Amino acid sequence: MLWIPIDRSLDIPLIRQVHQQIRDRILNGQLKSDEKLPSTRELSSELKVSRNVILEAYDQLTAEGFLVSRMGSGTFVAAGAFLEHHKKEPSFYSSNWIEENKIDENTINFRSGIPALDLFPRKTWTKLSSAILSDTPPSSFGYDIPEGRPELRKVLSHYLLKTRGVDCHPDQIVITSGATQAMTLVSKLLISPEDMVIMEDPITNDIQTIFKTTGAELYPIPVDENGMKTSLLPLNKNPKFVFVTPSHQFPLGGTLPIQRRIQLIHYSRKTNCYLVEDDYDSEFRYEGPPVSSLQGLEPERVLYIGSFSKILSPALRMGYLILPLHLIEKCRKLKWFSDLHTPSLDQLVLARFIKEGYLERHIGKMKKIYKSRRDFLINCLKTTFSKKVNIFGDSTGLHLIVEFNEQHFSKGVLEKIELFGVKIYPVEDHAIEKGKHPNQIILGYGHLKNEEIEEGITRLCQAIYNANTRNKSRLN
């Protein structure tokens, strides 16, 4: 008799339990080809379930090809339903975002680029979302155009001209699912295998990965307190583009001065390459007036990338790519093949959020909060470490750089620091040419309250002291 364990406490229907267990036994070879199964009456009696349960399970298995019914003979296992299973490889994950999800909730995480998620303007967003859902025509619920809603592109072009000096027509804008998709589109648009791309060094490791995946060769140019050292741009190379973060270099924080911007433009003209401008964190500038975009100086050579992840929330997955006119049509096709279009209703809400002035008010509010948190972090670092550290890259954005005079952050040291319940990020992780930034770390503060910042720096100090004390004792 075929014994099938039935568990009536489960939410899984009895029919599904019977079906699944017989199916699995056929697939793994426990029930052999041409083996006869008990009649529906026998099995229902044995399992103490309604005969209809067995009838429906058998019918489903027959429809799927696992069983065959022979008139006057009964029900049999069909031929060819055995599937040999190979031993599964152990799961292996190395992605940074997977590791981030594993961080203990009691750990103070100084990850950069995270805004104050608890201060997202929920009430306003909810009000506008409700209005959009009530007022928008039925056509807005269908498939849309790949470049994005015209309402958002129009309001965005006005906003960027006003705040960033970006010179573009709404038709030059492609709405993307964040800056990451914008960079992926750029790589597909401009790069072929073995093409050269010039990049700042260090630069976000994720961006390096995006461009290398397309087959590009990365040519690093060092950065200093003023961003990319444009005097080191190679005249004997033919790059597809130069990738820069001129308003706020990540991770070191420099702002590219006008002289270097002009050098970049002259270089792009001489080598006939594009400039890809990632306008990273430019909205939150705490010292001096806002810096205009590179795109405003050379619209026909600059591809401009922006995002609302730091301004509002990464969960929105809303960004944009501004293109020279001759690249627009090709990019629209790439966007269509990528995901058809970015969610339309979210675009309409964001368009109204910008048009009615909520975005500028939100940025003004958050700028004060982030500046206060930055100042508090700097004070904690100076109080705790005194003259042992140098702080820079703090004039803009949601992170700063701490350079230790006598401390290197090897993998072992970082692991010991994490044992103390604090997570920090070395600049070296983002370096193309390794070995130049072993004593520098990135501390993000936008998402941390003052008490978390203070506790985190205290733990960091304790962890470094503990690691160094153990190392000295071993040497003795």
Tab-separated table of C-alpha atoms in Angstrom:
chain	number	residue	atom	x	y	z
A	1	MET	CA	0.000	0.000	0.000
A	2	LEU	CA	1.200	3.499	-0.814
A	3	TRP	CA	1.570	5.444	2.431
A	4	ILE	CA	1.332	9.235	2.205
A	5	PRO	CA	1.584	11.301	5.411
A	6	ILE	CA	-1.272	13.786	5.669
A	7	ASP	CA	-0.974	16.851	7.916
A	8	ARG	CA	-4.342	18.517	8.495
A	9	SER	CA	-2.742	21.351	10.502
A	10	LEU	CA	-1.108	22.759	7.364
A	11	ASP	CA	-2.651	25.445	5.160
A	12	ILE	CA	-1.869	23.253	2.143
A	13	PRO	CA	-5.057	21.565	0.789
A	14	LEU	CA	-5.220	17.772	1.109
A	15	ILE	CA	-5.453	17.396	-2.673
A	16	ARG	CA	-2.196	19.334	-3.058
A	17	GLN	CA	-0.464	17.262	-0.351
A	18	VAL	CA	-1.387	13.981	-2.051
A	19	HIS	CA	-0.509	15.303	-5.513
A	20	GLN	CA	2.857	16.696	-4.421
A	21	GLN	CA	4.021	13.576	-2.607
A	22	ILE	CA	3.132	11.184	-5.425
A	23	ARG	CA	4.712	13.578	-7.958
A	24	ASP	CA	7.953	13.813	-5.955
A	25	ARG	CA	8.208	10.028	-5.584
A	26	ILE	CA	7.811	9.543	-9.317
A	27	LEU	CA	10.410	12.216	-10.115
A	28	ASN	CA	13.011	10.779	-7.733
A	29	GLY	CA	12.431	7.182	-8.809
A	30	GLN	CA	10.762	5.816	-5.670
A	31	LEU	CA	7.729	5.009	-7.803
A	32	LYS	CA	8.996	3.241	-10.930
A	33	SER	CA	7.790	3.448	-14.501
A	34	ASP	CA	4.751	1.175	-15.089
A	35	GLU	CA	4.242	0.621	-11.337
A	36	LYS	CA	0.587	0.281	-10.413
A	37	LEU	CA	-0.925	2.668	-7.869
A	38	PRO	CA	-3.680	1.782	-5.392
A	39	SER	CA	-7.228	2.421	-6.538
A	40	THR	CA	-8.785	5.692	-5.459
A	41	ARG	CA	-11.132	3.822	-3.113
A	42	GLU	CA	-8.264	1.898	-1.456
A	43	LEU	CA	-6.045	4.938	-1.004
A	44	SER	CA	-8.825	7.148	0.346
A	45	SER	CA	-9.686	4.467	2.896
A	46	GLU	CA	-6.056	4.039	3.912
A	47	LEU	CA	-5.455	7.792	4.316
A	48	LYS	CA	-8.899	8.422	5.800
A	49	VAL	CA	-9.722	11.191	3.351
A	50	SER	CA	-12.586	11.709	0.933
A	51	ARG	CA	-12.328	9.674	-2.246
A	52	ASN	CA	-12.812	12.939	-4.192
A	53	VAL	CA	-9.432	14.107	-2.803
A	54	ILE	CA	-7.676	11.106	-4.357
A	55	LEU	CA	-9.687	11.358	-7.576
A	56	GLU	CA	-8.698	15.007	-8.088
A	57	ALA	CA	-5.031	14.327	-7.206
A	58	TYR	CA	-4.901	11.400	-9.693
A	59	ASP	CA	-6.630	13.492	-12.379
A	60	GLN	CA	-4.099	16.294	-11.930
A	61	LEU	CA	-1.152	13.904	-12.100
A	62	THR	CA	-2.616	12.296	-15.221
A	63	ALA	CA	-3.084	15.687	-16.857
A	64	GLU	CA	0.560	16.521	-16.101
A	65	GLY	CA	1.754	13.238	-17.615
A	66	PHE	CA	2.903	11.489	-14.432
A	67	LEU	CA	0.163	8.826	-14.472
A	68	VAL	CA	-1.700	6.849	-17.119
A	69	SER	CA	-5.066	5.171	-16.710
A	70	ARG	CA	-5.639	1.816	-18.385
A	71	MET	CA	-9.225	0.719	-18.867
A	72	GLY	CA	-10.000	-2.268	-16.666
A	73	SER	CA	-6.449	-2.421	-15.254
A	74	GLY	CA	-6.056	0.636	-13.041
A	75	THR	CA	-3.684	3.616	-12.744
A	76	PHE	CA	0.054	3.311	-13.476
A	77	VAL	CA	3.192	5.448	-13.350
A	78	ALA	CA	3.894	6.815	-16.830
A	79	ALA	CA	7.159	6.085	-18.603
A	80	GLY	CA	9.809	8.778	-18.787
A	81	ALA	CA	8.774	10.698	-15.665
A	82	PHE	CA	11.917	9.951	-13.636
A	83	LEU	CA	14.313	12.910	-13.295
A	84	GLU	CA	17.826	12.193	-12.088
A	85	HIS	CA	18.885	14.779	-9.528
A	86	HIS	CA	22.492	15.853	-9.290
A	87	LYS	CA	24.008	16.942	-6.017
A	88	LYS	CA	23.333	20.624	-5.496
A	89	GLU	CA	26.265	22.976	-5.168
A	90	PRO	CA	26.287	24.909	-1.899
A	91	SER	CA	24.860	28.390	-2.229
A	92	PHE	CA	27.517	31.079	-2.437
A	93	TYR	CA	26.872	34.777	-2.283
A	94	SER	CA	29.486	37.499	-2.366
A	95	SER	CA	27.479	40.572	-3.362
A	96	ASN	CA	27.881	43.567	-1.069
A	97	TRP	CA	24.133	44.129	-0.785
A	98	ILE	CA	23.670	40.532	0.405
A	99	GLU	CA	26.280	41.130	3.070
A	100	GLU	CA	24.583	44.366	4.070
A	101	ASN	CA	21.322	42.532	4.678
A	102	LYS	CA	23.140	40.195	7.072
A	103	ILE	CA	24.377	42.979	9.345
A	104	ASP	CA	22.993	42.627	12.859
A	105	GLU	CA	20.375	45.244	13.741
A	106	ASN	CA	22.436	46.226	16.789
A	107	THR	CA	25.404	47.061	14.584
A	108	ILE	CA	25.902	50.753	13.855
A	109	ASN	CA	26.387	50.845	10.111
A	110	PHE	CA	28.284	53.832	8.679
A	111	ARG	CA	27.348	52.897	5.119
A	112	SER	CA	27.401	55.862	2.747
A	113	GLY	CA	24.630	57.001	0.441
A	114	ILE	CA	21.659	56.171	2.678
A	115	PRO	CA	19.315	59.087	3.391
A	116	ALA	CA	17.270	59.489	6.577
A	117	LEU	CA	14.610	56.946	5.624
A	118	ASP	CA	12.445	57.782	8.644
A	119	LEU	CA	12.097	61.354	7.343
A	120	PHE	CA	10.700	60.452	3.941
A	121	PRO	CA	7.727	62.805	3.314
A	122	ARG	CA	5.099	60.072	3.665
A	123	LYS	CA	2.057	62.260	4.207
A	124	THR	CA	2.716	64.413	1.171
A	125	TRP	CA	3.594	61.405	-0.980
A	126	THR	CA	0.447	59.586	0.151
A	127	LYS	CA	-1.722	62.641	-0.585
A	128	LEU	CA	-0.269	63.039	-4.072
A	129	SER	CA	-0.469	59.297	-4.779
A	130	SER	CA	-4.139	59.283	-3.823
A	131	ALA	CA	-4.820	62.273	-6.069
A	132	ILE	CA	-3.009	60.655	-9.001
A	133	LEU	CA	-4.916	57.392	-8.574
A	134	SER	CA	-8.213	59.298	-8.486
A	135	ASP	CA	-7.580	61.809	-11.268
A	136	THR	CA	-5.338	60.169	-13.826
A	137	PRO	CA	-7.023	58.825	-16.992
A	138	PRO	CA	-7.315	55.057	-17.575
A	139	SER	CA	-4.574	55.224	-20.226
A	140	SER	CA	-2.006	55.874	-17.483
A	141	PHE	CA	-2.564	52.343	-16.182
A	142	GLY	CA	-1.414	50.767	-19.456
A	143	TYR	CA	1.955	50.274	-21.118
A	144	ASP	CA	3.920	53.492	-21.502
A	145	ILE	CA	6.770	54.953	-23.554
A	146	PRO	CA	10.321	53.852	-22.614
A	147	GLU	CA	11.746	57.356	-22.112
A	148	GLY	CA	9.252	58.152	-19.356
A	149	ARG	CA	6.162	60.238	-18.742
A	150	PRO	CA	6.239	63.630	-20.497
A	151	GLU	CA	4.872	65.289	-17.328
A	152	LEU	CA	7.965	64.243	-15.357
A	153	ARG	CA	10.472	64.961	-18.121
A	154	LYS	CA	9.058	68.463	-18.624
A	155	VAL	CA	9.088	69.437	-14.960
A	156	LEU	CA	12.497	67.820	-14.499
A	157	SER	CA	14.067	69.832	-17.328
A	158	HIS	CA	12.876	73.098	-15.701
A	159	TYR	CA	14.010	72.000	-12.245
A	160	LEU	CA	17.505	70.947	-13.399
A	161	LEU	CA	18.031	74.177	-15.357
A	162	LYS	CA	17.091	76.189	-12.285
A	163	THR	CA	19.087	74.228	-9.710
A	164	ARG	CA	21.969	72.651	-11.631
A	165	GLY	CA	22.368	74.693	-14.811
A	166	VAL	CA	21.555	71.674	-16.968
A	167	ASP	CA	20.739	72.682	-20.552
A	168	CYS	CA	18.302	70.174	-22.059
A	169	HIS	CA	14.931	69.723	-23.749
A	170	PRO	CA	12.467	67.279	-22.114
A	171	ASP	CA	12.943	64.959	-25.112
A	172	GLN	CA	16.610	64.538	-24.168
A	173	ILE	CA	15.650	62.919	-20.845
A	174	VAL	CA	15.189	59.189	-20.311
A	175	ILE	CA	13.639	58.244	-16.967
A	176	THR	CA	15.413	55.225	-15.456
A	177	SER	CA	15.111	52.884	-12.505
A	178	GLY	CA	17.802	54.695	-10.547
A	179	ALA	CA	21.325	55.742	-11.475
A	180	THR	CA	22.427	52.110	-11.804
A	181	GLN	CA	20.153	51.521	-14.785
A	182	ALA	CA	21.268	54.829	-16.287
A	183	MET	CA	24.903	53.680	-16.118
A	184	THR	CA	23.988	50.295	-17.554
A	185	LEU	CA	22.274	52.037	-20.479
A	186	VAL	CA	25.369	54.202	-21.010
A	187	SER	CA	27.588	51.128	-21.089
A	188	LYS	CA	25.360	49.432	-23.692
A	189	LEU	CA	25.032	52.646	-25.645
A	190	LEU	CA	28.721	53.506	-25.914
A	191	ILE	CA	30.932	50.511	-25.068
A	192	SER	CA	32.029	47.534	-27.130
A	193	PRO	CA	34.380	44.811	-25.826
A	194	GLU	CA	37.965	46.047	-25.299
A	195	ASP	CA	36.994	49.722	-25.556
A	196	MET	CA	38.733	52.029	-23.098
A	197	VAL	CA	36.929	54.044	-20.440
A	198	ILE	CA	38.746	56.650	-18.362
A	199	MET	CA	37.609	56.827	-14.732
A	200	GLU	CA	38.450	58.582	-11.515
A	201	ASP	CA	40.416	56.456	-9.058
A	202	PRO	CA	39.054	55.659	-6.544
A	203	ILE	CA	35.461	55.430	-7.755
A	204	THR	CA	32.455	53.375	-6.622
A	205	ASN	CA	33.236	49.690	-7.087
A	206	ASP	CA	29.725	49.034	-8.431
A	207	ILE	CA	30.286	51.485	-11.286
A	208	GLN	CA	33.560	49.783	-12.165
A	209	THR	CA	31.711	46.472	-12.309
A	210	ILE	CA	28.982	47.826	-14.608
A	211	PHE	CA	31.489	49.056	-17.175
A	212	LYS	CA	33.817	46.051	-16.918
A	213	THR	CA	30.863	43.704	-17.470
A	214	THR	CA	30.396	45.260	-20.903
A	215	GLY	CA	34.012	44.407	-21.688
A	216	ALA	CA	35.604	47.810	-21.173
A	217	GLU	CA	39.192	48.393	-20.142
A	218	LEU	CA	39.340	50.853	-17.237
A	219	TYR	CA	42.041	53.516	-17.337
A	220	PRO	CA	42.357	55.102	-13.872
A	221	ILE	CA	43.166	58.767	-13.261
A	222	PRO	CA	44.037	59.673	-9.647
A	223	VAL	CA	41.979	62.228	-7.739
A	224	ASP	CA	42.955	64.818	-5.161
A	225	GLU	CA	41.029	67.327	-3.056
A	226	ASN	CA	39.810	68.941	-6.306
A	227	GLY	CA	38.615	65.789	-8.023
A	228	MET	CA	40.118	64.154	-11.109
A	229	LYS	CA	43.678	65.236	-11.955
A	230	THR	CA	42.842	66.246	-15.496
A	231	SER	CA	46.497	67.063	-16.266
A	232	LEU	CA	47.084	63.283	-16.293
A	233	LEU	CA	44.560	62.533	-19.050
A	234	PRO	CA	46.389	60.464	-21.722
A	235	LEU	CA	46.637	62.126	-25.126
A	236	ASN	CA	47.794	58.903	-26.809
A	237	LYS	CA	44.610	56.989	-25.961
A	238	ASN	CA	41.200	56.816	-27.624
A	239	PRO	CA	38.646	56.369	-24.853
A	240	LYS	CA	34.926	55.997	-25.477
A	241	PHE	CA	34.227	58.341	-22.594
A	242	VAL	CA	35.580	59.855	-19.399
A	243	PHE	CA	33.482	59.104	-16.316
A	244	VAL	CA	33.511	61.853	-13.669
A	245	THR	CA	31.654	62.943	-10.533
A	246	PRO	CA	32.531	66.654	-10.735
A	247	SER	CA	30.099	68.056	-8.169
A	248	HIS	CA	31.046	65.612	-5.409
A	249	GLN	CA	33.694	63.003	-6.146
A	250	PHE	CA	32.955	59.627	-4.625
A	251	PRO	CA	34.432	58.645	-2.304
A	252	LEU	CA	37.023	61.383	-1.590
A	253	GLY	CA	34.585	64.280	-1.893
A	254	GLY	CA	36.379	66.816	-4.083
A	255	THR	CA	34.625	69.341	-6.345
A	256	LEU	CA	36.083	69.795	-9.822
A	257	PRO	CA	37.023	73.474	-10.389
A	258	ILE	CA	36.215	75.280	-13.631
A	259	GLN	CA	39.818	75.023	-14.897
A	260	ARG	CA	39.715	71.233	-14.765
A	261	ARG	CA	36.228	71.141	-16.261
A	262	ILE	CA	37.500	73.137	-19.213
A	263	GLN	CA	40.483	70.772	-19.516
A	264	LEU	CA	38.041	67.856	-19.627
A	265	ILE	CA	36.014	69.481	-22.394
A	266	HIS	CA	39.139	70.252	-24.454
A	267	TYR	CA	40.259	66.645	-23.968
A	268	SER	CA	36.909	65.259	-25.132
A	269	ARG	CA	37.085	67.446	-28.246
A	270	LYS	CA	40.635	66.382	-29.071
A	271	THR	CA	39.976	62.665	-28.600
A	272	ASN	CA	36.379	62.769	-29.882
A	273	CYS	CA	35.037	61.055	-26.769
A	274	TYR	CA	32.056	61.677	-24.510
A	275	LEU	CA	31.987	62.845	-20.901
A	276	VAL	CA	29.688	60.941	-18.537
A	277	GLU	CA	28.743	63.099	-15.551
A	278	ASP	CA	27.383	61.410	-12.450
A	279	ASP	CA	25.857	64.242	-10.423
A	280	TYR	CA	26.396	62.448	-7.135
A	281	ASP	CA	25.023	64.016	-3.927
A	282	SER	CA	25.185	67.538	-5.383
A	283	GLU	CA	21.950	68.716	-3.719
A	284	PHE	CA	23.397	68.617	-0.205
A	285	ARG	CA	26.199	71.166	-0.343
A	286	TYR	CA	27.016	72.733	3.034
A	287	GLU	CA	29.789	75.174	2.162
A	288	GLY	CA	29.613	77.795	-0.594
A	289	PRO	CA	27.043	78.222	-3.359
A	290	PRO	CA	25.699	75.301	-5.448
A	291	VAL	CA	28.017	74.089	-8.191
A	292	SER	CA	26.693	74.096	-11.763
A	293	SER	CA	26.786	70.975	-13.892
A	294	LEU	CA	29.466	70.052	-16.398
A	295	GLN	CA	26.643	69.304	-18.845
A	296	GLY	CA	25.694	72.989	-18.984
A	297	LEU	CA	29.123	73.768	-20.465
A	298	GLU	CA	29.069	71.144	-23.251
A	299	PRO	CA	25.573	69.648	-23.774
A	300	GLU	CA	26.480	67.810	-26.995
A	301	ARG	CA	29.320	65.827	-25.410
A	302	VAL	CA	28.078	65.218	-21.869
A	303	LEU	CA	25.751	62.412	-20.771
A	304	TYR	CA	24.297	63.493	-17.417
A	305	ILE	CA	23.111	61.019	-14.765
A	306	GLY	CA	20.978	61.884	-11.740
A	307	SER	CA	18.905	60.038	-9.168
A	308	PHE	CA	16.338	60.587	-6.415
A	309	SER	CA	17.728	57.790	-4.215
A	310	LYS	CA	19.715	60.107	-1.937
A	311	ILE	CA	17.237	63.014	-2.087
A	312	LEU	CA	14.128	60.961	-1.263
A	313	SER	CA	14.518	57.188	-1.046
A	314	PRO	CA	16.349	54.328	-2.802
A	315	ALA	CA	13.047	52.409	-2.739
A	316	LEU	CA	11.571	54.726	-5.384
A	317	ARG	CA	14.082	53.428	-7.972
A	318	MET	CA	13.815	56.676	-9.875
A	319	GLY	CA	16.639	58.278	-11.824
A	320	TYR	CA	17.287	59.913	-15.179
A	321	LEU	CA	19.755	60.078	-18.028
A	322	ILE	CA	20.173	63.216	-20.157
A	323	LEU	CA	21.611	62.614	-23.607
A	324	PRO	CA	22.977	64.531	-26.578
A	325	LEU	CA	20.322	64.660	-29.291
A	326	HIS	CA	21.936	62.113	-31.608
A	327	LEU	CA	21.952	59.376	-28.919
A	328	ILE	CA	18.321	59.658	-27.826
A	329	GLU	CA	16.626	57.236	-30.211
A	330	LYS	CA	19.140	54.440	-29.675
A	331	CYS	CA	18.863	54.847	-25.900
A	332	ARG	CA	15.054	54.701	-26.027
A	333	LYS	CA	15.289	51.343	-27.799
A	334	LEU	CA	17.757	50.029	-25.210
A	335	LYS	CA	15.477	51.181	-22.412
A	336	TRP	CA	12.496	49.454	-24.057
A	337	PHE	CA	14.423	46.181	-24.296
A	338	SER	CA	15.554	46.585	-20.692
A	339	ASP	CA	12.188	46.919	-18.924
A	340	LEU	CA	9.693	48.606	-21.306
A	341	HIS	CA	9.396	51.619	-18.997
A	342	THR	CA	9.833	52.831	-15.427
A	343	PRO	CA	6.587	52.591	-13.365
A	344	SER	CA	4.276	55.287	-14.742
A	345	LEU	CA	2.221	56.107	-11.655
A	346	ASP	CA	5.342	56.731	-9.557
A	347	GLN	CA	6.568	59.079	-12.274
A	348	LEU	CA	3.321	61.039	-12.146
A	349	VAL	CA	3.518	61.370	-8.360
A	350	LEU	CA	7.138	62.533	-8.553
A	351	ALA	CA	6.272	65.042	-11.295
A	352	ARG	CA	3.620	66.630	-9.106
A	353	PHE	CA	5.939	66.472	-6.065
A	354	ILE	CA	8.507	68.551	-7.977
A	355	LYS	CA	6.029	70.864	-9.719
A	356	GLU	CA	4.250	71.869	-6.503
A	357	GLY	CA	7.517	72.756	-4.757
A	358	TYR	CA	7.645	69.859	-2.303
A	359	LEU	CA	11.025	68.607	-3.514
A	360	GLU	CA	12.824	71.907	-2.958
A	361	ARG	CA	11.260	72.270	0.488
A	362	HIS	CA	12.255	68.707	1.387
A	363	ILE	CA	15.841	69.288	0.241
A	364	GLY	CA	16.015	72.507	2.272
A	365	LYS	CA	14.791	70.700	5.376
A	366	MET	CA	17.099	67.701	4.953
A	367	LYS	CA	20.113	69.864	4.202
A	368	LYS	CA	19.866	71.400	7.689
A	369	ILE	CA	19.477	67.976	9.315
A	370	TYR	CA	22.382	66.408	7.410
A	371	LYS	CA	24.650	69.367	8.129
A	372	SER	CA	23.875	69.025	11.826
A	373	ARG	CA	24.685	65.308	11.718
A	374	ARG	CA	27.879	65.972	9.770
A	375	ASP	CA	29.019	68.559	12.317
A	376	PHE	CA	28.217	66.195	15.180
A	377	LEU	CA	30.208	63.373	13.551
A	378	ILE	CA	33.210	65.637	12.977
A	379	ASN	CA	33.094	66.759	16.624
A	380	CYS	CA	32.945	63.121	17.815
A	381	LEU	CA	35.911	62.178	15.647
A	382	LYS	CA	38.004	65.110	16.848
A	383	THR	CA	37.092	64.507	20.491
A	384	THR	CA	37.734	60.766	20.310
A	385	PHE	CA	40.813	60.572	18.084
A	386	SER	CA	42.244	64.090	18.524
A	387	LYS	CA	45.162	64.659	16.139
A	388	LYS	CA	45.344	61.023	15.058
A	389	VAL	CA	42.958	61.619	12.160
A	390	ASN	CA	42.440	63.987	9.242
A	391	ILE	CA	38.903	64.644	7.991
A	392	PHE	CA	38.060	65.699	4.442
A	393	GLY	CA	35.448	65.332	1.718
A	394	ASP	CA	32.793	66.710	4.055
A	395	SER	CA	31.577	69.811	2.200
A	396	THR	CA	28.838	67.963	0.291
A	397	GLY	CA	26.775	64.797	0.492
A	398	LEU	CA	26.009	62.180	3.115
A	399	HIS	CA	29.486	60.910	3.978
A	400	LEU	CA	32.995	62.050	4.806
A	401	ILE	CA	36.484	60.549	4.704
A	402	VAL	CA	38.605	59.860	7.783
A	403	GLU	CA	42.331	59.372	7.275
A	404	PHE	CA	44.178	57.781	10.215
A	405	ASN	CA	47.804	58.719	10.738
A	406	GLU	CA	48.925	55.357	12.142
A	407	GLN	CA	46.174	52.854	11.359
A	408	HIS	CA	45.710	50.615	8.328
A	409	PHE	CA	42.398	48.861	7.739
A	410	SER	CA	43.256	45.333	6.673
A	411	LYS	CA	40.598	42.644	6.355
A	412	GLY	CA	41.522	41.320	9.796
A	413	VAL	CA	41.203	44.746	11.433
A	414	LEU	CA	37.824	45.331	9.754
A	415	GLU	CA	36.545	41.983	11.042
A	416	LYS	CA	37.634	42.863	14.588
A	417	ILE	CA	35.938	46.257	14.326
A	418	GLU	CA	32.689	44.584	13.248
A	419	LEU	CA	32.836	42.340	16.333
A	420	PHE	CA	32.432	45.532	18.370
A	421	GLY	CA	29.127	46.240	16.635
A	422	VAL	CA	30.212	48.874	14.145
A	423	LYS	CA	30.535	48.635	10.350
A	424	ILE	CA	32.901	50.911	8.420
A	425	TYR	CA	33.966	50.993	4.760
A	426	PRO	CA	37.558	51.363	3.527
A	427	VAL	CA	38.327	53.653	0.601
A	428	GLU	CA	40.618	50.906	-0.684
A	429	ASP	CA	37.565	48.811	-1.643
A	430	HIS	CA	36.790	51.388	-4.345
A	431	ALA	CA	40.332	51.821	-5.663
A	432	ILE	CA	41.230	50.591	-9.143
A	433	GLU	CA	44.934	50.690	-8.357
A	434	LYS	CA	45.261	49.120	-4.918
A	435	GLY	CA	47.538	50.120	-2.074
A	436	LYS	CA	47.172	53.925	-2.101
A	437	HIS	CA	44.415	54.351	0.522
A	438	PRO	CA	45.014	51.741	3.269
A	439	ASN	CA	44.449	54.223	6.105
A	440	GLN	CA	41.267	55.905	4.844
A	441	ILE	CA	37.668	54.972	5.632
A	442	ILE	CA	34.263	56.218	4.461
A	443	LEU	CA	31.756	57.151	7.159
A	444	GLY	CA	28.172	57.724	6.031
A	445	TYR	CA	26.006	59.650	8.455
A	446	GLY	CA	22.770	60.688	6.703
A	447	HIS	CA	20.701	57.818	8.138
A	448	LEU	CA	22.172	57.919	11.664
A	449	LYS	CA	20.894	59.892	14.635
A	450	ASN	CA	23.380	61.723	16.862
A	451	GLU	CA	23.259	59.099	19.605
A	452	GLU	CA	24.027	56.371	17.057
A	453	ILE	CA	26.910	58.404	15.635
A	454	GLU	CA	28.388	58.958	19.102
A	455	GLU	CA	28.044	55.294	20.088
A	456	GLY	CA	29.478	54.174	16.751
A	457	ILE	CA	32.614	56.310	17.083
A	458	THR	CA	33.070	55.118	20.686
A	459	ARG	CA	32.878	51.492	19.543
A	460	LEU	CA	35.259	52.190	16.653
A	461	CYS	CA	37.813	53.651	19.059
A	462	GLN	CA	37.501	50.659	21.398
A	463	ALA	CA	37.834	48.211	18.510
A	464	ILE	CA	40.970	49.879	17.111
A	465	TYR	CA	42.548	50.033	20.563
A	466	ASN	CA	41.719	46.369	21.166
A	467	ALA	CA	43.122	45.280	17.792
A	468	ASN	CA	46.356	47.224	18.281
A	469	THR	CA	46.819	46.027	21.879
A	470	ARG	CA	46.492	42.384	20.793
A	471	ASN	CA	48.944	42.879	17.972
A	472	LYS	CA	51.516	44.414	20.358
A	473	SER	CA	51.082	41.566	22.888
A	474	ARG	CA	51.708	39.006	20.156
A	475	LEU	CA	54.908	40.763	19.123
A	476	ASN	CA	56.125	40.725	22.726
